Amino acid sequence: MKPTRETFGNIPHSSVVLFYVLTVISVAVFAYGLWRRFHLWRQGVPIHVRELLAGNLSKIIIRLKPGFRRLVREGLGQTRVKGRGLPSWAHIALFGGFMILFLGTTLLEIDHLAEGISPSLKFHKGIYYVIYEFTLDIFGLLFLAGCAYFLFRRTRRPASVGHRATDWYVLGSFLAIGVSGYVVEALRIVWQHPTGLAAHCSPVGLSISEWFASMTETTARSAHRIIWWLHSVLVFGFIASVPYTRLLHIIAGPINLFFARAQLGVLVPVTMEEVEKSERIGVSTIEHFDQQQLFSLDACMECGRCEEACPAFATGKPLSPKKVVQDLKGLMTLALSHRKLNEKPSTIAEAGKSRGPALHGDTIQMETLWSCTACSACVRVCPVRVDPLTLITDLRRNRIAEGALTGTAATSLRRMQASGNPWGLPIAERAKWAEQLNVPEAKEHPQFDVLYWVGCAGSYDRRAQRVSRAVVKLLKHARVNFAILGREEKCTGESARRLGEEFLFQELAQTNIATMAKYNVRTILTQCPHCLNSLLKDYPQFGGNYEVIHHSQYLERLLAEGRLKEPRESRTNGVITYHDPCYLARVNGIDQAPRSVLTATGLNPSSFAHELREMPRNREKTFCCGAGGGRMWMEEDPKKRVCSLRSAEALATGAKTVAVSCPFCLTMISDGVASQDDSARVLDIAEVLAERLQL
Ligand code: SF4
Ligand code: SF4
């Protein structure tokens, strides 16, 4: 006889009927909770689902493919959960176990329905049955291991992880579901006496059944019914509680993965038409966020990864990306009830009270918004792609439009507008750094191959000017046909955009795009990762499409082509470390080229004299220098400087040279290093190479 078992074996018909009644009730409670959340999400600006589904099938598939790929890779494959040691593996075990048990239960129900139609349709038997039982038995263990770990971890109350009373219920009920499932299995084995494969395909259940071996069949049957009910009630409780507890991320997480913006460093432009229509810029009430942003708030399970990665939080500033998300989530829930009260106030007193807390001021403080360095670390680490940075930028846009930014950053914005650079220095002095170097300018040499985009720092900042000179020497040495725009170049507007001053950015971008169109610019080389990101990802939104290359990539290419010859002996003494700029390594994935340039200088990890030593946080996991998001133009409490933290990490490697590849990082890390070790120096990779080549 083929191994099998009855789906509701030993369960009386009346209990089966009650089971289905309770299933319907728990699903109804689940659906009601989800419907309530759906109403909260609907408060936001509509996302264009209809546009996604317009056109013929192949067009729809092309549009939906990236979302499905993220769902499979990051949702089912848990790729964004990895990388955090034991908690990651515990989540993968819990998730894997949960998915298999869920799938198994669904298949069992399908089998039961099929059998109800015709006994010949039953497929839960034979080899299928053996594989099914064995798989569920093993994955049940993974599920339990994951639950046990998270319960244990909760007793330790790690600071970055959110804690709610319902978390104990969720994990406790998961554990009880897993354990009671095994006991039900064991008791079934006791009263059913399966033999051979039919028994051994459930190794865990079989082992537990030995504890109950002394039971009579009648006792085992009674105990089986009791534990089966306990197990079922726990499962009903789980289903019903999903929308009301942290489990909501099971639903909102995958939805967010599907709809989230995939690329780091991209902002959605604001148009004048939108402003005229909505009579606002940015977000001033919770309903001004779009629907994807609102359901992303429900996707957050308060894992605290974003907070741990945040440089503002690490230096004691009043910003935690996790708290921003949770505070907005709280406001989203409150806002709807206050709106309903407003629509139908039953008393005059209620009508007065129904305004609720404001978004700006009551929920999110100004200091919180301006603390963000726009480093994208929070976005990169979030397992479900919640994007605190975009939430913050949308809020900043509104504050800027309302004139709420004051101090040095506001002055820089005014200077950008008036002089085309944040220092407010004369346009006529933009190319002064290049005097005596005979640098070709585009208007005199329009036949160039590469436009060297110097940027404001490279043009006006004395320290960064030395980097520009090093780049020019290297380009000339390699006989590159290049030109600069000189006084025709203006600030890219990157800082303005990240600060929230969208229309100033657009004005600067359009001016630069028009200038570059005049010279038919195709390829741009820049030493500034902020300019690179803006030219690469912001400018195409306004018609500026270019090949944008960072100087590390270009120098790597020149070295590989032999146009820059690797020297025999190194001039760079001692240990060197390299700091990855956020907008280069994390946001644009450029992390190997700078290392190749440094390695080409004769450095290699096995050399004691010239050693490239990595900091613990490197490449895409790099830690910000503190200058991004317009923070470059703000005063910072000397005791809370991000650059001090990063410089200490750099110096802890034992390095006497800290290499960078960004003018903002050059300023910040130089400050941080100077305050801690005056014998160490900070150099751009172009300077390291030029020094080695004795240029
Ligand atoms: S936003 Fe993402 S990373 Fe931050 S706590 Fe929520 S789920 Fe975790
Ligand atoms: S972008 Fe960086 S500074 Fe801003 S909230 Fe995220 S991690 Fe913190």
Coordinates of C-alpha atoms in Angstrom, one line a residue, residues 28 56 61 110 119 130 151 185 245-246 271 372 414 419 462 482 487 498 516 526 550 613 617 636 649 683:
A28 CA -11.9 38.1 7.5
N56 CA 0.2 45.2 -25.1
I61 CA 6.1 42.4 -19.1
I110 CA -5.7 21.5 -2.5
P119 CA -10.9 10.1 -4.5
V130 CA 7.4 10.8 1.3
L151 CA 13.1 35.2 20.9
E185 CA 2.6 14.7 13.9
T245 CA 1.6 43.5 14.3
R246 CA 5.1 43.6 12.9
T271 CA 7.8 70.3 -12.3
C372 CA 21.2 63.9 6.8
R414 CA 22.2 82.2 -2.6
S419 CA 27.8 83.4 -8.9
R462 CA 42.8 75.9 -2.7
F482 CA 40.8 67.3 -23.4
R487 CA 34.3 80.3 -16.8
R498 CA 20.1 67.2 -2.2
M516 CA 27.6 71.5 -23.2
T526 CA 35.4 64.5 -13.3
H550 CA 35.3 59.4 -12.7
R613 CA 45.4 48.6 4.1
R617 CA 33.9 49.7 6.4
E636 CA 29.0 71.1 12.6
E649 CA 38.9 54.7 11.5
L683 CA 45.9 62.9 -0.8

